[in-house]
Coordinates of C-alpha atoms in Angstrom, one line a residue:
X127 CA 29.9 7.6 38.8
X128 CA 32.0 4.4 39.1
X129 CA 31.0 0.9 37.6
X130 CA 32.3 -2.5 39.6
X131 CA 33.3 -5.0 37.0
X132 CA 32.2 -8.6 37.7
X133 CA 34.6 -11.2 38.7
X134 CA 34.6 -13.9 36.1
X135 CA 36.7 -17.1 35.6
X136 CA 39.2 -17.1 32.8
X137 CA 37.4 -19.8 30.9
X138 CA 33.7 -20.6 30.4
X139 CA 32.0 -23.9 30.2
X140 CA 29.5 -25.3 27.7
X141 CA 26.0 -26.0 28.6
X142 CA 24.3 -29.5 27.9
X143 CA 22.7 -29.3 24.4
X144 CA 19.9 -31.0 25.6
X145 CA 17.7 -27.9 25.8
X146 CA 14.0 -28.1 25.7
X147 CA 14.5 -25.9 22.1
X148 CA 16.7 -27.9 19.4
X149 CA 19.6 -25.5 18.5
X150 CA 19.7 -23.9 15.1
X151 CA 22.6 -25.6 12.9
X152 CA 22.3 -22.6 9.9
X153 CA 23.2 -20.1 12.3
X154 CA 25.5 -22.0 14.8
X155 CA 23.5 -21.5 17.5
X156 CA 25.7 -22.4 20.8
X157 CA 24.9 -22.4 24.5
X158 CA 27.6 -21.2 27.1
X159 CA 27.8 -20.6 30.7
X160 CA 30.0 -17.8 32.0
X161 CA 30.7 -17.5 36.0
X162 CA 30.4 -13.9 37.4
X163 CA 29.7 -12.1 40.6
X164 CA 28.0 -8.9 41.3
X165 CA 26.8 -6.7 44.2
X166 CA 23.2 -5.2 44.7
X167 CA 22.3 -1.7 46.3
X168 CA 22.6 -3.6 49.7
X169 CA 26.3 -4.6 49.0
X170 CA 25.0 -8.2 49.1
X171 CA 26.8 -10.4 46.9
X172 CA 25.1 -12.5 43.8
X173 CA 27.3 -14.8 42.0
X174 CA 26.2 -17.9 39.2
X175 CA 26.6 -19.0 35.8
X176 CA 25.3 -16.5 33.0
X177 CA 23.2 -18.8 30.5
X178 CA 24.7 -17.1 27.2
X179 CA 23.4 -18.0 23.5
X180 CA 25.4 -17.5 20.9
X181 CA 25.4 -17.4 16.9
X182 CA 27.5 -17.4 14.2
X183 CA 27.9 -16.6 10.5
X184 CA 29.6 -19.4 8.5
X185 CA 33.5 -19.7 8.1
X186 CA 36.5 -19.4 10.5
X187 CA 35.8 -15.4 11.2
X188 CA 37.3 -13.5 12.8
X189 CA 33.8 -12.1 13.4
X190 CA 33.0 -8.8 15.0
X191 CA 30.5 -9.0 17.4
X192 CA 27.4 -8.0 18.8
X193 CA 26.0 -8.6 22.7
X194 CA 22.3 -8.1 22.8
X195 CA 21.0 -7.6 26.7
X196 CA 17.5 -8.4 27.7
X197 CA 15.1 -5.9 29.6
X198 CA 13.4 -6.4 32.7
X199 CA 9.9 -7.4 34.1
X200 CA 10.1 -7.1 38.1
X201 CA 7.0 -9.5 38.5
X202 CA 7.5 -12.1 35.8
X203 CA 11.5 -12.3 36.2
X204 CA 11.6 -15.8 37.4
X205 CA 9.5 -16.6 34.3
X206 CA 12.1 -15.6 31.8
X207 CA 13.4 -18.3 29.1
X208 CA 16.8 -18.5 27.6
X209 CA 16.6 -15.2 25.7
X210 CA 17.4 -15.7 22.0
X211 CA 16.6 -12.4 20.1
X212 CA 16.1 -14.8 16.9
X213 CA 15.1 -12.3 14.6
X214 CA 17.9 -9.7 15.5
X215 CA 20.6 -12.3 15.8
X216 CA 19.9 -13.5 12.3
X217 CA 20.0 -10.0 11.0
X218 CA 23.3 -9.5 12.7
X219 CA 24.3 -12.9 11.5
X220 CA 23.7 -11.8 8.0
X221 CA 25.9 -8.9 8.6
X222 CA 29.0 -10.9 9.6
X223 CA 28.7 -10.3 13.3
X224 CA 28.8 -13.0 15.7
X225 CA 25.9 -12.7 18.5
X226 CA 26.0 -13.2 22.3
X227 CA 22.8 -13.1 24.3
X228 CA 22.9 -13.7 28.2
X229 CA 20.4 -14.3 30.7
X230 CA 21.7 -12.2 33.3
X231 CA 21.7 -13.1 37.0
X232 CA 18.2 -12.7 38.9
X233 CA 16.0 -14.4 35.7
X234 CA 14.5 -17.3 34.8
X235 CA 16.7 -20.1 36.0
X236 CA 19.0 -17.8 37.8
X237 CA 16.4 -15.8 39.8
X238 CA 17.5 -17.6 42.9
X239 CA 20.6 -16.2 42.9
X240 CA 19.0 -13.1 43.8
X241 CA 17.9 -9.6 42.2
X242 CA 21.0 -7.1 41.9
X243 CA 19.2 -5.5 39.2
X244 CA 16.4 -4.6 41.5
X245 CA 15.9 -0.5 42.0
X246 CA 14.1 -1.4 45.4
X247 CA 11.4 0.7 45.3
X248 CA 9.3 3.3 42.4
X249 CA 9.4 5.9 45.4
X250 CA 12.8 6.2 46.1
X251 CA 14.8 4.2 43.5
X252 CA 18.4 3.1 43.5
X253 CA 19.1 2.8 39.9
X254 CA 22.8 3.3 40.4
X255 CA 23.8 0.1 41.5
X256 CA 21.3 -1.9 39.9
X257 CA 22.6 -0.6 36.6
X258 CA 26.5 -0.9 37.6
X259 CA 25.3 -4.8 38.1
X260 CA 23.8 -5.5 35.0
X261 CA 26.5 -3.4 33.3
X262 CA 29.5 -5.5 34.9
X263 CA 27.8 -8.9 33.7
X264 CA 27.6 -7.4 30.1
X265 CA 31.2 -6.5 30.2
X266 CA 32.3 -9.9 31.5
X267 CA 30.3 -11.7 28.8
X268 CA 31.9 -9.4 26.3
X269 CA 35.5 -10.0 27.7
X270 CA 34.9 -13.8 27.4
X271 CA 33.9 -13.7 24.0
X272 CA 36.9 -11.5 23.1
X273 CA 39.0 -14.1 23.7
X274 CA 37.7 -16.5 21.8
X275 CA 40.0 -17.5 18.5
X276 CA 37.2 -16.5 16.1
X277 CA 36.1 -13.0 17.4
X278 CA 37.6 -9.8 16.1
X279 CA 38.2 -8.3 19.9
X280 CA 38.6 -4.9 18.3
X281 CA 35.0 -4.6 16.9
X282 CA 32.3 -5.1 19.6
X283 CA 28.9 -3.5 19.5
X284 CA 26.7 -3.5 22.8
X285 CA 23.1 -3.3 21.9
X286 CA 20.3 -3.7 24.4
X287 CA 16.8 -3.2 24.8
X288 CA 15.1 -1.4 27.9
X289 CA 17.0 -2.0 31.4
X290 CA 19.3 -3.6 28.6
X291 CA 19.5 -0.4 26.9
X292 CA 20.6 2.0 30.0
X293 CA 22.7 -0.6 31.1
X294 CA 24.4 -1.1 27.7
X295 CA 25.1 2.6 28.0
X296 CA 26.3 2.3 31.4
X297 CA 28.9 -1.0 29.9
X298 CA 29.7 1.9 27.5
X299 CA 30.6 4.4 29.6
X300 CA 32.7 1.5 31.7
X301 CA 35.0 1.8 28.5
X302 CA 35.4 -1.8 27.1
X303 CA 38.5 -2.4 25.1
X304 CA 37.4 -2.8 21.3
X305 CA 33.8 -1.6 21.9
X306 CA 33.1 0.8 18.6
X307 CA 29.3 1.4 19.0
X308 CA 26.6 1.1 21.4
X309 CA 22.8 0.9 20.5
X310 CA 20.0 1.6 22.7
X311 CA 16.0 0.5 22.1
X312 CA 14.2 2.3 24.9
X313 CA 16.3 2.7 27.4
X314 CA 15.5 3.2 30.7
X315 CA 14.4 1.7 33.8
X316 CA 11.3 1.3 36.4
X317 CA 7.6 1.9 36.0
X318 CA 3.8 0.8 35.6
X319 CA 2.5 1.4 32.2
X320 CA -1.0 0.0 33.5
X321 CA -1.3 2.8 36.0
X322 CA 1.1 5.0 35.2
X323 CA 1.7 4.9 31.1
X324 CA 4.9 6.6 30.0
X325 CA 5.9 7.6 33.6
X326 CA 9.4 6.0 34.9
X327 CA 10.4 5.9 38.2
X328 CA 12.8 8.3 38.6
X329 CA 12.7 10.2 35.5
X330 CA 15.1 12.9 37.1
X331 CA 17.7 10.6 38.2
X332 CA 17.6 8.4 35.2
X333 CA 18.7 12.0 33.7
X334 CA 21.2 12.7 36.1
X335 CA 22.4 8.8 35.4
X336 CA 22.7 9.4 31.5
X337 CA 24.6 12.7 31.8
X338 CA 27.2 11.0 34.3
X339 CA 27.2 8.0 31.4
X340 CA 28.0 10.8 28.7
X341 CA 30.7 12.5 31.1
X342 CA 32.5 9.2 31.6
X343 CA 32.5 8.8 28.1
X344 CA 33.8 12.2 27.1
X345 CA 36.3 11.9 29.7
X346 CA 37.9 9.1 28.9
X347 CA 37.6 10.1 25.0
X348 CA 35.9 7.1 24.1
X349 CA 35.7 7.5 20.3
X350 CA 32.4 5.4 19.6
X351 CA 29.0 6.5 18.4
X352 CA 26.1 5.8 19.7
X353 CA 22.3 5.2 18.2
X354 CA 19.3 5.6 20.7
X355 CA 15.6 4.2 19.4
X356 CA 12.7 5.5 21.0
X357 CA 8.8 5.5 19.9
X358 CA 6.1 8.3 20.4
X359 CA 3.9 5.7 22.3
X360 CA 6.5 3.9 24.9
X361 CA 4.2 3.0 27.7
X362 CA 7.3 3.0 30.3
X363 CA 9.0 6.3 29.0
X364 CA 7.2 8.9 27.4
X365 CA 8.9 11.2 24.4
X366 CA 9.7 14.1 27.1
X367 CA 11.6 11.6 29.4
X368 CA 13.7 10.2 26.3
X369 CA 14.6 13.5 25.0
X370 CA 15.6 14.9 28.0
X371 CA 18.1 11.9 28.6
X372 CA 19.3 12.1 25.2
X373 CA 20.1 15.8 26.1
X374 CA 21.5 15.5 28.9
X375 CA 23.8 13.0 27.7
X376 CA 24.7 14.7 24.3
X377 CA 25.5 17.9 26.6
X378 CA 27.8 16.0 28.6
X379 CA 30.2 15.6 25.4
X380 CA 29.3 12.4 24.2
X381 CA 28.2 11.3 21.0
X382 CA 24.7 10.2 20.3
X383 CA 22.4 9.6 17.1
X384 CA 18.7 10.1 18.8
X385 CA 15.7 8.6 16.5
X386 CA 12.2 9.0 18.0
X387 CA 10.2 6.8 15.8
X388 CA 6.5 7.5 15.3
X389 CA 4.1 5.3 17.3
X390 CA 4.5 0.9 17.0
X391 CA 1.6 -1.0 17.7
X392 CA -0.2 -0.8 21.2
X393 CA 3.1 0.0 23.1
X394 CA 6.4 1.2 21.0
X395 CA 8.5 -0.4 24.1
X396 CA 7.9 -3.8 22.2
X397 CA 9.6 -2.2 18.9
X398 CA 12.6 -4.2 19.4
X399 CA 11.3 -7.7 19.7
X400 CA 8.2 -7.1 17.4
X401 CA 9.4 -4.4 15.0
X402 CA 12.4 -5.4 13.3
X403 CA 10.9 -4.2 9.8
X404 CA 10.8 -0.7 11.4
X405 CA 14.6 -0.6 13.2
X406 CA 16.7 -2.6 10.9
X407 CA 16.9 0.5 8.5
X408 CA 18.0 2.6 10.8
X409 CA 20.6 0.5 12.4
X410 CA 21.9 -0.5 8.9
X411 CA 22.5 2.8 8.2
X412 CA 23.9 3.5 11.6
X413 CA 26.3 0.8 11.4
X414 CA 27.4 1.4 7.7
X415 CA 28.4 4.9 8.7
X416 CA 30.7 2.7 11.5
X417 CA 32.2 0.3 8.6
X418 CA 30.1 -2.4 9.0
X419 CA 28.7 -2.0 5.1
X420 CA 27.6 -6.1 4.5
X421 CA 23.9 -5.5 4.2
X422 CA 21.6 -7.6 7.2
X423 CA 18.6 -6.4 5.5
X424 CA 17.0 -9.2 2.9
X425 CA 16.5 -7.9 -0.2
X426 CA 13.7 -9.2 -1.9
X427 CA 13.9 -10.3 -5.9
X428 CA 11.9 -8.9 -8.0
X429 CA 8.6 -10.1 -9.1
X430 CA 8.3 -13.2 -11.4
X431 CA 5.6 -11.9 -14.0
X432 CA 5.3 -16.0 -15.5
X433 CA 4.2 -17.3 -12.4
X434 CA 0.9 -16.5 -10.3
X435 CA 1.4 -16.6 -6.8
X436 CA -2.3 -18.7 -6.6
X437 CA -0.8 -21.6 -9.0
X438 CA 0.5 -24.0 -6.9
X439 CA 0.9 -26.5 -9.3
X440 CA 4.1 -23.8 -10.2
X441 CA 5.7 -24.5 -7.1
X442 CA 9.0 -26.6 -7.6
X443 CA 8.6 -29.3 -5.2
X444 CA 6.7 -32.5 -5.3
X445 CA 4.7 -33.8 -2.4
X446 CA 1.5 -33.3 -0.3
X447 CA 3.4 -31.7 2.8
X448 CA 5.1 -29.1 0.5
X449 CA 1.6 -28.1 -1.3
X450 CA 0.0 -28.3 2.2
X451 CA 2.4 -25.5 3.8
X452 CA 2.2 -23.4 0.2
X453 CA -1.7 -23.4 1.0
X454 CA -1.4 -22.0 4.2
X455 CA 0.7 -19.3 3.2
X456 CA -1.8 -18.5 0.8
X457 CA -4.2 -18.4 3.8
X458 CA -2.2 -15.9 5.9
X459 CA -2.4 -12.1 5.8
X460 CA 0.2 -9.9 4.5
X461 CA 3.1 -8.9 4.9
X462 CA 4.2 -12.5 4.1
X463 CA 6.5 -14.7 2.5
X464 CA 7.3 -18.6 1.8
X465 CA 11.0 -20.4 1.4
X466 CA 12.2 -23.9 0.3
X467 CA 15.6 -25.8 -0.1
X468 CA 16.4 -28.7 -2.3
X469 CA 15.6 -30.9 0.2
X470 CA 12.1 -29.9 0.1
X471 CA 12.2 -28.1 2.9
X472 CA 9.7 -25.7 3.4
X473 CA 8.9 -22.3 5.8
X474 CA 6.6 -19.4 5.6
X475 CA 5.8 -16.5 7.9
X476 CA 3.4 -13.5 7.9
X477 CA 3.8 -10.4 9.9
X478 CA 7.1 -8.6 11.0
X479 CA 10.1 -9.7 9.2
X480 CA 8.3 -12.2 7.0
X481 CA 11.3 -13.0 4.6
X482 CA 13.4 -13.7 7.5
X483 CA 11.4 -16.1 9.4
X484 CA 10.2 -17.7 6.8
X485 CA 13.8 -18.6 5.6
X486 CA 14.4 -19.5 9.5
X487 CA 11.6 -21.7 9.7
X488 CA 12.9 -23.3 6.5
X489 CA 16.6 -23.8 7.0
X490 CA 17.1 -23.7 10.9
X491 CA 18.0 -27.4 11.2
X492 CA 19.1 -28.2 7.6
X493 CA 22.6 -28.3 6.1
X494 CA 21.2 -26.7 2.9
X495 CA 20.0 -23.0 2.5
X496 CA 16.8 -22.0 1.5
X497 CA 15.5 -19.2 -1.0
X498 CA 12.4 -17.0 -1.0
X499 CA 9.8 -18.5 -3.6
X500 CA 7.0 -15.8 -2.8
X501 CA 6.5 -12.7 -0.8
X502 CA 3.0 -11.2 -0.8
X503 CA 1.2 -11.7 -3.7
X504 CA 4.3 -12.2 -6.1
X505 CA 6.3 -15.1 -6.7
X506 CA 9.9 -14.0 -7.1
X507 CA 11.8 -17.0 -7.4
X508 CA 13.0 -17.5 -11.3
X509 CA 14.2 -21.0 -12.5
X510 CA 16.5 -19.2 -15.0
X511 CA 18.1 -17.0 -12.5
X512 CA 18.6 -19.7 -9.5
X513 CA 18.3 -23.3 -8.7
X514 CA 16.3 -24.4 -5.7

């Protein structure tokens, strides 16, 4: 199986900063456009400038790179907004990675460029050209990022969810120079979770495609590892399919760490975007094995027994806005977290990745780092150990 590379110019252009959403200063968010051209299943050309959101840690680098690829909703693809995967991006920035998140051709503002990732029909799907088109765009963005002076071109990780997951493996099979690992979240293509839950279109064809990717990786002696993460209640791809795909990929000679997690929410297919607390420890372990040992999971400080979380007067901030924000934090359900900084900014969040999101709400437009004040039912801030 061959993979066509897209045509891309040597340089990308910066997109206007007048985005509907303010760019987040603390993770150095930027927007680029990378021109590409690909072909669909009928040989028709589609071209356009991919909208690429990037995030970086502080400092000059060089930073390893992770490229995150989004999934596909056929009936809503024209409604896609600029993908950011903010919680995941912040996790990787904490680990020292630069992050690139492209919006591919056929989605959102790029929908009018055609739909090169269409598999045509569920009854007789054409997955190979659709995945080749997606993979070539991933490779084009990765190649552009590798040319940047603050990127370590020899330490690249490709990651994707759903169609983005299997497309990540397609790009990996193409042999991207400098790639050291691949992470596949719920990778596959096609299906109807409402009418046929757990049943993909062409499950056998997808098995053959994964086998072909594994063979290419083995034949090219690509010394890289891949982590596959699926769930018991994925409404697109039931475990019997993901197990079969992983088995075919591994038997072809490619390295694989397959993880089937317990049921997550109502649909485990959403794990990557909504279940960071579940997948981050797995990715942390996997990436540590590849030499990326800087922690990305937030370590919550020990509880400060001297302060009562219900005592809002102990909050080391003055002003009614801060107090009001803290009262709102106390009213939400657990898991929850509250953060603040010396400029008087605050942020709180509840649910998945509460600590990360609270810190993000606090510091995304601030020049000063925030710190956690309370998590769940405990104050974790200690005046003696850290100053606001």
